[in-house]
DNA sequence: CGTGGGCGGATTTTT
DNA sequence: TCCGCCCACG
């Protein structure tokens, strides 16, 4: 047997991990060290040399993208279909199990999945039913409470010991939410995992079956597992299984949503015989970038320890730009990107990374005015759009009449004369009878419903008849029929604005998505499609082919790489974020986030910060991020010479600590590029005296500038006449 | 029933 | 500043 494709391309450490004897293995894989490669090659190795059947391999990831990539790579390596092996996200695998064993899991066969938005709606409904004030009981907080406990494996009945009235109420809401979901036959994301865990925990024969089957369990991004995910893995693996987990404690950035880095430590305790492999050779970045990243992360405590190195070139130094404000910061970045493409680089090779989405705006404005195409990641995805969710709600309600969330969503969409009053009546009847909205509506006497009775009967008739009509149709025709017969298409066509047109297009796109959908398993395609829509909300819909500057948050950037990277907004209070400044654990997570960002860069890495930043309508004068101070000065090259700050900002920062003020004053922004005025340029005017350029509009002789004069305050001046002297 | 104005809040996000 | 949500009005 020829093993060269599996082993040849590996370095020593990677090969050791891939060929480790079957048994527990923990791979500490640094950024860019070939983590996915090790995972996929391990699977190929098991199948080819250990005679492991693909049937007995289970591999879990966190994102659909990672799962898809792994599957593609394995098929490429083995040159066979990998359909026999279970490879998917935690949620996807849990869903698969629950579909197979819905009865044992205590679910209805047609159960549907709630996404985060649906979940919030259900919570709001529960609050309303309890007549609780949403200002006192913030739906998002209730949602957080519920998910947090589910992520830790706790049911309401485990939470009897409330410390105070607030917690007692929360527990009550949690229980009521659960009842609601059970009645409607829906489960949320956290519930998928918890149910899958309880399924195995409470069904010993089932667990035995799966233990015997999945002799090889592999976990990607292990540092991101939460308590229930790890407990689930542990159940499956038992005490004598062979888990192969890959992770990096330095890239743990999801503690805030339940991820437990400690699982790495726990794994070593739970499997003391586990083989530990470290992947430290990096194939992505230059030595300069790696040294800076190593220096930064060494400030964290309690690391498992790992130092990235490369056999590659030292490369350019990491650069730092102190911008005057966020506009100057954006201009600087755009100018560098223009230079990059003038030298033959592709735009899509560059990425602007930031801490929070709000930061994208100034970059977008600068990119638009420079006519540079860009793509912002994050935001609404295809299956999350309102009109798509409306259409899906029809399909869900047809599949399962008891789905209250879907019922509420479409019962009066398009408007058919079933108003809020009627809905209240139905809700009340449902509450009294302990039934769902659908059955309450069905059994409500006409007298109770008044003039809404007829439209309501018509609606239920519509749902029933849609169910009959689409039963024999292929999937895409089912979708097509429903969006038309429900009146959704006509409803949006009536909206003459652009958005109406866009929504119709999206609905038609949904039909195409259904046409191209490849159902797996033998469940009805529609049910499959509906689950797919929730679990894979539609990343990759975007046009990857276009050559665009890539813009995203640092969190989104994890796992990606770019030749040219800008880490923007390196200011205390923004990054690290204000809410993480006072807590060591959170601060360390921010530092890891910075480390993740830095290690995205292959060739060129820029840090930028703004001395003045307008946020939520007010000017902030933050000191440069403490992370910048943590980088060895020898590795950093400041882009501009240092000159004193102008008066106005000087005053504004006087409230800061001494070192922060010093750091700010040392930074500069005074410059005239190519003879043109720049933001932050210090100027002198014959009458008004000295000031700083705050704003520039127009070009050439028509240009106007806004100058903040130290004595006279801010004024707009025509550049042509003002006779400004650049200082 | 749909929209416009007033109000409050404003990390990070996948599934 | 800006966006989303709620309520009041047409």
XYZ file of C-alpha atoms (C1' of nucleotides) in Angstrom:
752
model
C 0.000 0.000 0.000
C 1.322 3.405 -0.904
C 1.219 5.709 2.087
C 3.214 8.496 0.534
C 0.304 10.814 -0.121
C -0.626 10.587 3.529
C 2.794 10.949 5.100
C 5.120 12.638 2.621
C 3.869 16.135 3.020
C 4.077 16.074 6.810
C 6.782 17.387 9.081
C 8.154 15.361 11.966
C 5.688 16.560 14.593
C 2.716 16.251 12.276
C 3.720 12.742 11.291
C 4.079 11.737 14.894
C 0.554 12.878 15.617
C -0.910 11.294 12.500
C 0.729 7.929 13.096
C 0.312 7.815 16.872
C -0.860 4.381 18.101
C -4.614 4.158 18.462
C -5.451 5.630 21.857
C -6.131 9.047 23.355
C -4.162 11.815 21.654
C -4.067 15.531 22.388
C -2.580 17.680 19.673
C -1.677 21.223 20.623
C -1.705 22.896 17.271
C -0.452 26.455 17.020
C -1.875 28.891 14.500
C -0.888 27.986 10.971
C 0.797 24.756 12.021
C -1.295 22.424 9.900
C -4.072 21.509 12.297
C -6.633 20.540 9.679
C -3.970 18.679 7.796
C -3.187 16.564 10.832
C -6.844 15.794 11.445
C -7.597 14.785 7.897
C -4.399 12.805 7.490
C -5.078 11.033 10.747
C -8.426 9.868 9.439
C -6.877 8.779 6.164
C -4.142 6.988 8.085
C -6.598 5.111 10.273
C -8.583 3.968 7.283
C -5.631 2.993 5.147
C -3.207 1.433 7.575
C -5.148 0.552 10.676
C -7.909 -1.014 8.630
C -10.421 1.174 10.319
C -13.757 1.270 8.581
C -14.986 4.801 7.751
C -18.165 3.588 9.371
C -16.518 3.675 12.779
C -15.129 7.197 12.554
C -16.831 10.243 14.030
C -15.262 13.649 13.461
C -16.751 16.837 14.884
C -16.080 20.462 14.130
C -17.722 23.724 15.098
C -18.574 25.221 11.754
C -20.068 23.819 8.609
C -17.219 25.347 6.701
C -14.613 23.417 8.658
C -16.609 20.223 8.224
C -16.946 20.714 4.497
C -13.264 21.451 4.113
C -12.282 18.371 6.065
C -14.544 16.152 4.047
C -13.175 17.489 0.791
C -9.600 16.952 1.926
C -10.251 13.416 3.085
C -11.895 12.504 -0.186
C -8.955 13.989 -2.007
C -6.506 11.964 0.073
C -8.327 8.666 -0.083
C -9.857 9.162 -3.514
C -13.048 7.548 -2.303
C -16.367 8.835 -1.149
C -16.387 9.609 2.554
C -20.121 9.338 2.965
C -19.841 6.444 5.401
C -17.975 8.472 7.971
C -19.847 10.785 10.287
C -18.252 14.168 9.916
C -20.079 17.306 10.898
C -20.652 20.033 13.410
C -21.620 19.208 16.976
C -25.091 20.498 16.213
C -25.337 18.678 12.917
C -24.348 15.347 14.442
C -26.661 15.876 17.401
C -29.476 16.618 14.991
C -28.762 13.453 13.054
C -28.900 11.402 16.240
C -32.136 12.980 17.351
C -33.784 12.372 13.994
C -32.801 8.735 14.216
C -33.908 8.352 17.827
C -36.593 10.981 18.219
C -38.774 8.649 20.222
C -36.093 7.720 22.736
C -35.160 11.396 23.009
C -38.735 12.307 23.918
C -39.362 14.353 20.796
C -42.052 14.395 18.169
C -41.010 13.038 14.827
C -41.565 16.312 13.047
C -39.613 18.407 15.555
C -38.226 21.661 14.210
C -35.176 23.664 15.220
C -35.337 27.197 16.601
C -32.573 29.563 15.680
C -31.509 32.302 18.092
C -34.087 34.743 16.785
C -36.929 32.229 17.009
C -35.838 31.401 20.520
C -36.003 35.027 21.520
C -39.522 35.287 20.128
C -40.643 32.310 22.158
C -39.117 33.852 25.263
C -40.924 37.122 24.618
C -44.121 35.190 24.251
C -43.572 33.486 27.594
C -42.873 36.848 29.230
C -46.043 38.267 27.772
C -48.073 35.290 28.946
C -46.737 35.874 32.441
C -47.453 39.576 32.140
C -43.874 40.363 33.011
C -42.344 43.689 32.106
C -39.694 43.344 29.405
C -37.720 46.169 30.973
C -37.391 44.264 34.197
C -37.028 40.866 32.518
C -34.918 41.576 29.496
C -35.596 38.865 26.905
C -31.935 38.679 25.914
C -30.922 38.123 29.490
C -33.484 35.395 29.907
C -32.171 33.824 26.724
C -28.636 34.015 28.032
C -29.700 32.467 31.330
C -31.440 29.556 29.640
C -28.651 28.843 27.173
C -25.969 29.111 29.780
C -27.625 26.472 31.918
C -28.293 24.219 28.975
C -24.659 24.571 27.918
C -23.698 23.321 31.340
C -26.217 20.508 31.238
C -28.649 21.928 33.782
C -32.410 21.550 33.536
C -34.783 23.769 35.509
C -35.288 21.021 38.064
C -31.559 21.088 38.808
C -31.858 24.747 39.709
C -34.041 24.553 42.787
C -31.735 26.619 44.952
C -32.268 30.143 43.736
C -30.179 32.708 45.574
C -32.782 35.425 45.198
C -36.159 36.299 43.744
C -34.695 37.280 40.405
C -33.053 33.933 39.949
C -36.179 32.140 41.105
C -38.153 33.963 38.433
C -35.535 33.155 35.819
C -35.736 29.482 36.686
C -39.495 29.660 36.408
C -39.193 31.289 33.006
C -36.723 28.633 31.931
C -39.230 25.940 32.909
C -42.086 27.698 31.160
C -39.996 28.178 28.062
C -39.251 24.469 28.058
C -42.916 23.553 28.357
C -43.666 25.882 25.523
C -41.055 24.314 23.276
C -42.169 20.821 24.156
C -45.772 21.629 23.292
C -44.735 23.161 19.997
C -42.352 20.389 19.081
C -39.366 22.696 18.678
C -35.868 22.636 20.105
C -33.217 25.328 20.201
C -29.520 24.997 19.436
C -28.428 24.335 22.999
C -31.223 21.810 23.343
C -29.895 19.818 20.386
C -26.680 19.219 22.272
C -28.284 18.649 25.637
C -30.820 16.170 24.253
C -28.143 14.288 22.387
C -26.182 14.055 25.610
C -29.186 12.914 27.648
C -30.128 10.442 24.951
C -26.895 8.545 25.450
C -26.801 9.076 29.171
C -30.281 7.649 29.697
C -30.292 4.914 27.070
C -27.492 2.508 27.954
C -28.188 0.142 25.050
C -28.037 3.029 22.603
C -24.829 4.281 24.111
C -23.374 0.790 23.916
C -24.315 0.627 20.272
C -22.617 3.906 19.422
C -19.574 3.150 21.533
C -19.109 -0.061 19.642
C -19.585 1.724 16.390
C -17.522 4.903 16.816
C -14.197 3.533 17.924
C -12.498 6.640 16.577
C -13.654 10.045 17.684
C -11.887 13.174 16.467
C -12.530 16.705 17.647
C -11.454 19.902 15.963
C -10.999 23.233 17.807
C -11.175 21.405 21.078
C -10.504 24.584 23.070
C -13.930 25.807 21.964
C -15.932 22.920 23.393
C -18.379 23.764 26.125
C -19.253 21.621 29.123
C -22.016 19.662 27.440
C -20.027 19.014 24.291
C -17.164 17.611 26.279
C -19.498 15.559 28.467
C -21.062 14.156 25.290
C -17.672 13.226 23.877
C -16.683 11.638 27.186
C -19.856 9.566 27.264
C -19.216 8.270 23.800
C -15.549 7.576 24.287
C -15.908 5.992 27.727
C -12.814 5.086 29.651
C -11.098 2.976 27.042
C -11.853 4.828 23.826
C -9.485 6.613 21.510
C -10.312 10.306 21.270
C -8.061 12.347 19.021
C -8.490 15.995 19.858
C -6.830 19.019 18.326
C -6.833 22.460 19.845
C -4.924 25.544 20.826
C -5.441 27.171 24.201
C -3.949 30.377 22.823
C -6.784 30.651 20.329
C -9.607 30.241 22.787
C -11.779 33.288 22.142
C -15.271 32.046 22.924
C -15.299 31.802 26.697
C -18.096 34.354 26.701
C -20.367 31.960 24.908
C -19.660 28.965 27.040
C -16.416 27.542 25.636
C -14.213 25.985 28.286
C -10.479 26.053 27.644
C -10.171 24.043 30.826
C -11.408 21.093 28.805
C -7.860 20.842 27.489
C -6.557 20.404 31.019
C -9.448 18.157 31.890
C -8.695 15.962 28.928
C -5.202 15.365 30.262
C -6.622 14.440 33.660
C -9.328 12.242 32.209
C -6.887 10.523 29.880
C -3.587 10.516 31.742
C -2.158 8.085 29.227
C -2.939 10.443 26.349
C -0.140 11.153 23.955
C 0.634 14.857 23.747
C 1.831 16.328 20.461
C 2.841 19.911 19.888
C 2.698 21.475 16.447
C 4.820 24.595 16.629
C 6.228 24.982 13.181
C 4.253 27.640 11.407
C 3.805 27.661 7.645
C 1.932 30.871 7.334
C 3.690 33.921 8.677
C 7.078 35.589 8.522
C 9.432 35.333 11.479
C 8.821 38.967 12.414
C 5.105 38.404 12.718
C 5.546 35.208 14.711
C 8.030 36.759 17.114
C 5.688 39.624 17.797
C 2.749 37.258 18.292
C 4.772 35.015 20.600
C 5.851 38.025 22.638
C 2.297 39.189 23.014
C 0.815 35.876 24.060
C 3.604 35.211 26.544
C 1.893 37.783 28.751
C -0.911 35.328 29.399
C -0.836 33.033 32.414
C -1.689 29.366 32.670
C -0.835 28.517 29.094
C -0.053 24.992 28.087
C 2.958 26.527 26.424
C 3.928 26.640 22.806
C 6.240 28.774 20.739
C 5.648 29.200 17.058
C 8.622 29.212 14.757
C 9.253 29.226 11.065
C 12.041 28.181 8.779
C 10.987 30.983 6.478
C 12.202 34.516 6.056
C 12.231 37.259 8.662
C 10.173 39.467 6.359
C 9.119 43.032 6.904
C 8.788 44.429 10.391
C 5.347 44.730 11.882
C 4.201 48.315 11.360
C 2.296 50.660 13.562
C 0.357 53.711 12.482
C -0.947 56.285 14.909
C -3.889 57.890 13.172
C -5.385 61.220 14.047
C -8.919 59.908 14.049
C -10.902 57.035 12.562
C -11.095 58.721 9.173
C -7.377 59.159 9.031
C -7.026 55.551 10.097
C -9.273 54.443 7.241
C -7.485 56.652 4.710
C -4.183 55.217 5.760
C -5.386 51.644 5.346
C -6.975 52.334 1.980
C -3.814 54.016 0.731
C -1.758 50.970 1.726
C -4.235 48.691 -0.043
C -4.065 50.817 -3.190
C -0.271 50.570 -3.096
C -0.594 46.840 -2.627
C -2.725 46.429 -5.714
C -0.567 48.807 -7.732
C 2.311 46.479 -7.014
C 0.300 43.612 -8.415
C -1.334 42.320 -5.242
C -4.938 41.185 -5.260
C -7.444 43.033 -3.161
C -8.809 39.831 -1.722
C -5.378 39.155 -0.269
C -5.898 42.019 2.129
C -8.025 42.006 5.249
C -9.108 44.723 7.626
C -9.785 43.217 11.040
C -11.468 44.995 13.912
C -12.860 44.310 17.349
C -16.435 45.372 16.793
C -18.644 45.655 13.751
C -19.311 49.348 14.266
C -15.745 50.002 13.190
C -16.393 48.852 9.648
C -18.196 52.031 8.704
C -15.281 54.413 8.413
C -13.428 51.840 6.338
C -16.407 51.336 4.086
C -16.704 55.055 3.510
C -13.037 55.373 2.666
C -13.145 52.349 0.376
C -16.234 53.615 -1.408
C -14.744 57.014 -2.046
C -11.576 55.375 -3.336
C -13.725 53.053 -5.473
C -12.185 49.953 -3.991
C -14.507 46.930 -3.910
C -14.833 45.295 -0.526
C -16.847 42.677 1.266
C -17.958 42.898 4.870
C -18.422 39.534 6.561
C -21.037 39.096 9.221
C -24.525 40.461 9.259
C -27.661 38.815 7.992
C -27.252 35.601 6.137
C -29.565 34.238 3.531
C -31.712 31.980 5.684
C -31.915 34.656 8.353
C -33.682 37.191 6.162
C -37.192 38.001 7.304
C -38.916 37.038 4.047
C -37.047 33.738 3.906
C -37.960 32.950 7.478
C -41.584 33.754 6.655
C -41.552 31.262 3.814
C -39.847 28.671 5.989
C -42.431 29.278 8.699
C -45.184 28.311 6.237
C -43.315 25.167 5.341
C -42.717 24.362 8.980
C -46.298 24.926 9.931
C -47.375 22.639 7.109
C -44.971 19.990 8.394
C -45.950 20.472 12.005
C -49.168 22.319 12.845
C -48.203 22.559 16.500
C -45.211 24.822 15.818
C -46.427 27.923 17.674
C -43.548 30.152 16.643
C -44.278 29.545 12.971
C -48.012 29.891 13.521
C -47.570 33.320 15.053
C -45.199 34.367 12.356
C -47.468 33.742 9.398
C -51.027 33.580 10.694
C -51.551 37.128 9.528
C -48.896 37.440 6.861
C -49.983 38.614 4.380
C -52.682 40.415 6.326
C -55.881 38.423 6.330
C -57.833 40.097 9.065
C -56.511 38.186 12.038
C -55.444 40.970 14.322
C -53.689 41.240 17.631
C -56.960 40.933 19.552
C -57.841 37.626 17.956
C -54.347 36.322 18.530
C -54.591 37.243 22.182
C -57.828 35.317 22.392
C -56.222 32.270 20.810
C -53.177 32.518 23.061
C -55.393 32.729 26.095
C -57.417 29.713 24.978
C -54.208 27.783 24.313
C -52.868 28.657 27.738
C -56.083 27.611 29.433
C -56.210 24.317 27.589
C -52.476 23.705 27.777
C -52.548 23.246 24.025
C -50.861 24.804 21.039
C -52.161 27.797 19.123
C -53.185 25.631 16.207
C -55.434 23.340 18.218
C -56.756 26.200 20.332
C -57.711 28.013 17.157
C -59.337 24.902 15.803
C -61.477 24.237 18.844
C -62.387 27.850 19.551
C -66.081 28.541 18.914
C -66.918 31.079 16.226
C -68.553 33.299 18.795
C -65.312 33.687 20.665
C -63.446 34.658 17.525
C -65.993 37.131 16.230
C -65.377 38.447 12.758
C -61.900 36.858 12.698
C -63.497 33.432 12.738
C -63.851 33.152 8.983
C -60.342 34.310 8.072
C -58.885 32.085 10.762
C -60.734 29.027 9.483
C -59.601 29.986 6.007
C -56.010 30.197 7.181
C -56.092 26.767 8.764
C -57.806 25.454 5.667
C -55.023 27.000 3.595
C -52.292 25.316 5.625
C -54.087 21.953 5.407
C -54.663 22.196 1.699
C -51.098 23.353 1.056
C -49.969 20.221 2.842
C -52.078 18.060 0.551
C -51.107 19.962 -2.557
C -47.355 19.795 -2.080
C -47.168 16.229 -0.787
C -46.461 14.656 -4.189
C -44.214 17.452 -5.480
C -40.439 17.524 -5.647
C -38.848 19.785 -3.036
C -38.292 22.907 -5.096
C -41.849 22.802 -6.418
C -43.101 22.478 -2.867
C -41.308 25.682 -1.975
C -42.442 27.367 -5.167
C -46.049 26.390 -4.596
C -46.067 27.581 -1.000
C -44.538 31.005 -1.584
C -47.126 31.633 -4.283
C -50.240 30.048 -2.793
C -49.598 31.614 0.594
C -49.687 35.028 -1.015
C -46.148 35.897 0.097
C -44.935 36.662 -3.404
C -47.931 38.843 -4.227
C -47.527 40.581 -0.899
C -43.961 41.638 -1.640
C -44.736 42.439 -5.270
C -47.203 45.015 -4.008
C -44.322 46.806 -2.298
C -43.058 48.939 -5.153
C -39.926 49.992 -3.329
C -36.628 48.313 -4.121
C -36.806 46.199 -1.043
C -40.064 44.576 -2.219
C -38.336 43.551 -5.401
C -35.323 42.323 -3.478
C -37.558 40.195 -1.278
C -39.281 38.597 -4.241
C -35.858 37.820 -5.651
C -34.795 36.268 -2.384
C -37.908 34.108 -2.312
C -37.179 32.924 -5.841
C -33.627 32.298 -4.712
C -35.079 30.064 -2.022
C -36.691 27.960 -4.737
C -33.299 27.669 -6.429
C -31.699 26.736 -3.142
C -34.288 23.983 -2.789
C -33.673 22.821 -6.339
C -29.957 22.551 -5.674
C -30.421 20.938 -2.284
C -28.992 17.505 -1.944
C -30.939 15.689 0.768
C -29.123 13.094 2.792
C -30.677 10.217 4.654
C -34.164 8.921 4.056
C -36.191 11.534 5.952
C -38.594 13.563 3.796
C -36.581 16.081 1.740
C -38.624 18.988 3.042
C -37.874 18.193 6.641
C -34.241 17.822 5.707
C -34.242 21.132 3.934
C -35.832 22.937 6.860
C -33.208 21.635 9.266
C -30.490 22.543 6.805
C -31.819 26.091 6.622
C -31.505 26.535 10.384
C -28.271 24.680 10.937
C -26.523 26.148 7.933
C -27.931 29.588 7.717
C -26.305 30.322 4.415
C -22.660 31.286 4.569
C -20.948 31.078 1.218
C -23.867 32.668 -0.552
C -21.598 35.594 -1.180
C -19.535 36.018 -4.283
C -16.133 34.647 -3.413
C -14.955 35.106 -6.939
C -14.865 38.891 -6.845
C -11.611 40.528 -5.944
C -12.648 42.374 -2.800
C -10.911 43.713 0.248
C -11.989 41.472 3.115
C -13.443 43.095 6.217
C -14.473 41.266 9.336
C -14.248 41.100 13.091
C -11.304 39.376 14.703
C -13.609 36.583 15.809
C -14.734 35.925 12.274
C -11.144 35.893 11.056
C -10.201 32.866 13.115
C -9.044 30.079 10.849
C -8.374 32.369 7.881
C -5.162 33.801 6.492
C -4.255 36.815 4.377
C -0.981 38.102 2.940
C -1.775 41.651 4.071
C -3.518 42.269 7.378
C -4.582 45.444 9.150
C -5.476 45.219 12.815
C -7.422 48.404 13.368
C -8.576 50.277 16.419
C -5.812 49.261 18.803
C -6.968 51.476 21.629
C -7.598 50.694 25.247
C -11.329 50.594 25.691
C -11.939 49.426 22.158
C -9.386 46.639 21.977
C -9.091 45.421 24.654
C -12.741 46.224 24.989
C -13.926 48.419 27.835
C -15.897 45.586 29.346
C -12.855 43.356 29.513
C -10.405 45.815 31.019
C -11.083 45.135 34.654
C -11.067 41.386 34.684
C -7.902 39.388 34.176
C -9.613 36.437 32.524
C -11.417 38.640 30.041
C -8.302 40.658 29.379
C -6.403 37.497 28.593
C -9.124 36.472 26.188
C -8.767 39.826 24.450
C -5.049 39.186 24.246
C -5.690 35.822 22.647
C -7.980 37.580 20.210
C -5.141 39.910 19.323
C -2.882 36.895 18.935
C -5.420 35.277 16.616
C -5.549 38.471 14.570
C -1.782 38.780 14.271
C -1.335 35.177 13.252
C -3.753 35.667 10.329
C -1.057 37.680 8.568
C 1.244 35.934 6.140
C 3.542 38.677 4.901
C 2.586 42.129 6.080
C 0.957 43.180 9.310
C -0.118 46.681 10.279
C -1.476 47.867 13.605
C -3.401 51.098 13.592
C -4.991 53.169 16.283
C -6.734 56.520 16.374
C -5.926 59.180 18.909
C -9.387 60.563 18.559
C -12.332 58.312 17.812
C -15.951 59.247 17.428
C -18.056 56.529 18.977
C -21.808 56.748 19.590
C -21.664 60.405 18.742
C -18.992 61.418 21.217
C -15.292 61.909 20.758
C -13.090 59.549 22.699
C -9.424 60.011 23.422
C -8.184 56.591 24.320
C -4.602 55.626 24.914
C -2.984 53.181 22.514
C -3.832 49.597 23.321
C -1.768 48.029 26.063
C -1.147 45.208 23.630
C 1.042 47.532 21.584
C 3.230 48.174 24.603
C 3.587 44.439 25.039
C 5.276 44.044 21.662
C 9.061 44.256 21.602
C 9.919 47.713 20.216
C 12.646 46.216 18.066
C 10.032 44.322 16.063
C 7.791 47.301 15.476
C 8.289 50.065 12.981
C 6.299 53.221 13.431
C 5.102 54.567 10.155
C 5.382 58.263 10.941
C 7.787 60.452 12.831
C 6.581 61.609 16.205
C 5.472 65.169 16.688
C 3.491 66.824 19.458
C -0.261 66.569 19.587
C -2.361 69.646 18.971
C -3.767 71.701 21.747
C -7.359 70.467 21.583
C -6.527 66.809 22.008
C -3.913 67.673 24.607
C -6.608 69.153 26.764
C -8.892 66.231 26.178
C -6.369 63.650 27.266
C -5.236 65.510 30.330
C -7.634 63.419 32.374
C -5.785 60.237 31.467
C -2.967 58.704 33.423
C 0.537 60.034 32.932
C 1.803 57.174 30.816
C -1.239 57.192 28.574
C -0.886 60.902 27.939
C 2.792 60.530 27.222
C 2.154 57.751 24.781
C -0.426 59.870 23.024
C 1.721 62.970 22.830
C 4.562 61.046 21.334
C 2.389 59.943 18.488
C 1.993 62.036 15.446
C -0.289 62.765 12.593
C 1.068 65.910 11.055
C 1.875 65.431 7.428
C 1.289 66.729 3.975
C 1.182 63.963 1.423
C 1.816 64.834 -2.193
C 1.123 68.474 -1.436
C -2.438 67.841 -0.256
C -3.825 68.599 3.139
C -4.479 65.637 5.429
C -6.600 65.125 8.474
C -4.673 66.176 11.512
C -2.426 68.553 9.600
C -1.337 71.493 11.765
C -1.902 74.789 10.012
C -1.558 78.495 10.703
C -4.031 81.119 9.519
C -3.299 84.853 9.333
C -6.233 85.851 11.488
C -7.307 82.716 13.392
C -3.898 81.478 14.443
C -2.959 77.815 14.759
C -5.261 74.859 14.397
C -5.710 71.295 13.264
C -7.439 70.025 10.145
C -10.518 68.063 11.178
C -12.257 67.517 7.890
C -11.653 67.838 4.174
C -14.216 68.069 1.405
C -13.718 68.223 -2.320
C -10.477 68.385 -4.231
C -8.184 70.893 -5.896
C -9.194 74.548 -5.795
C -12.720 73.685 -4.699
C -11.548 71.899 -1.583
C -12.862 73.074 1.740
C -11.276 72.242 5.049
C -12.569 72.333 8.564
C -9.933 73.597 10.946
C -10.139 73.497 14.699
C -8.392 76.676 15.797
C -7.028 76.773 19.278
C -8.449 80.216 20.013
C -11.403 80.581 17.651
C -12.800 77.049 17.611
C -13.663 75.161 14.461
C -14.247 76.855 11.089
C -14.804 75.786 7.480
C -12.458 77.472 5.007
C -11.989 77.375 1.237
C -8.508 76.043 0.738
C -8.131 78.331 -2.277
C -8.526 81.562 -0.319
C -7.640 80.691 3.207
C -3.911 80.918 2.641
C -3.140 78.321 5.222
C 0.420 77.729 6.173
C 1.275 74.118 6.862
C 3.362 73.798 10.000
C -52.412 47.521 8.747
C -48.507 50.012 7.724
C -45.303 53.716 8.700
C -43.054 57.559 10.978
C -41.321 59.621 14.890
C -39.559 59.284 19.473
C -36.679 56.693 22.649
C -32.949 53.868 24.467
C -29.098 51.223 23.916
C -24.852 50.223 21.606
C -18.715 43.663 22.063
C -17.487 39.456 20.094
C -21.199 34.764 17.251
C -21.950 29.630 15.480
C -25.070 26.418 15.476
C -24.362 58.734 15.794
C -27.161 55.325 14.371
C -30.137 51.580 14.492
C -33.906 48.920 16.079
C -38.121 48.779 18.524
C -42.533 50.467 20.233
C -46.559 53.098 19.900
C -49.619 56.394 17.920
C -51.824 57.920 14.035
C -53.697 57.950 9.248
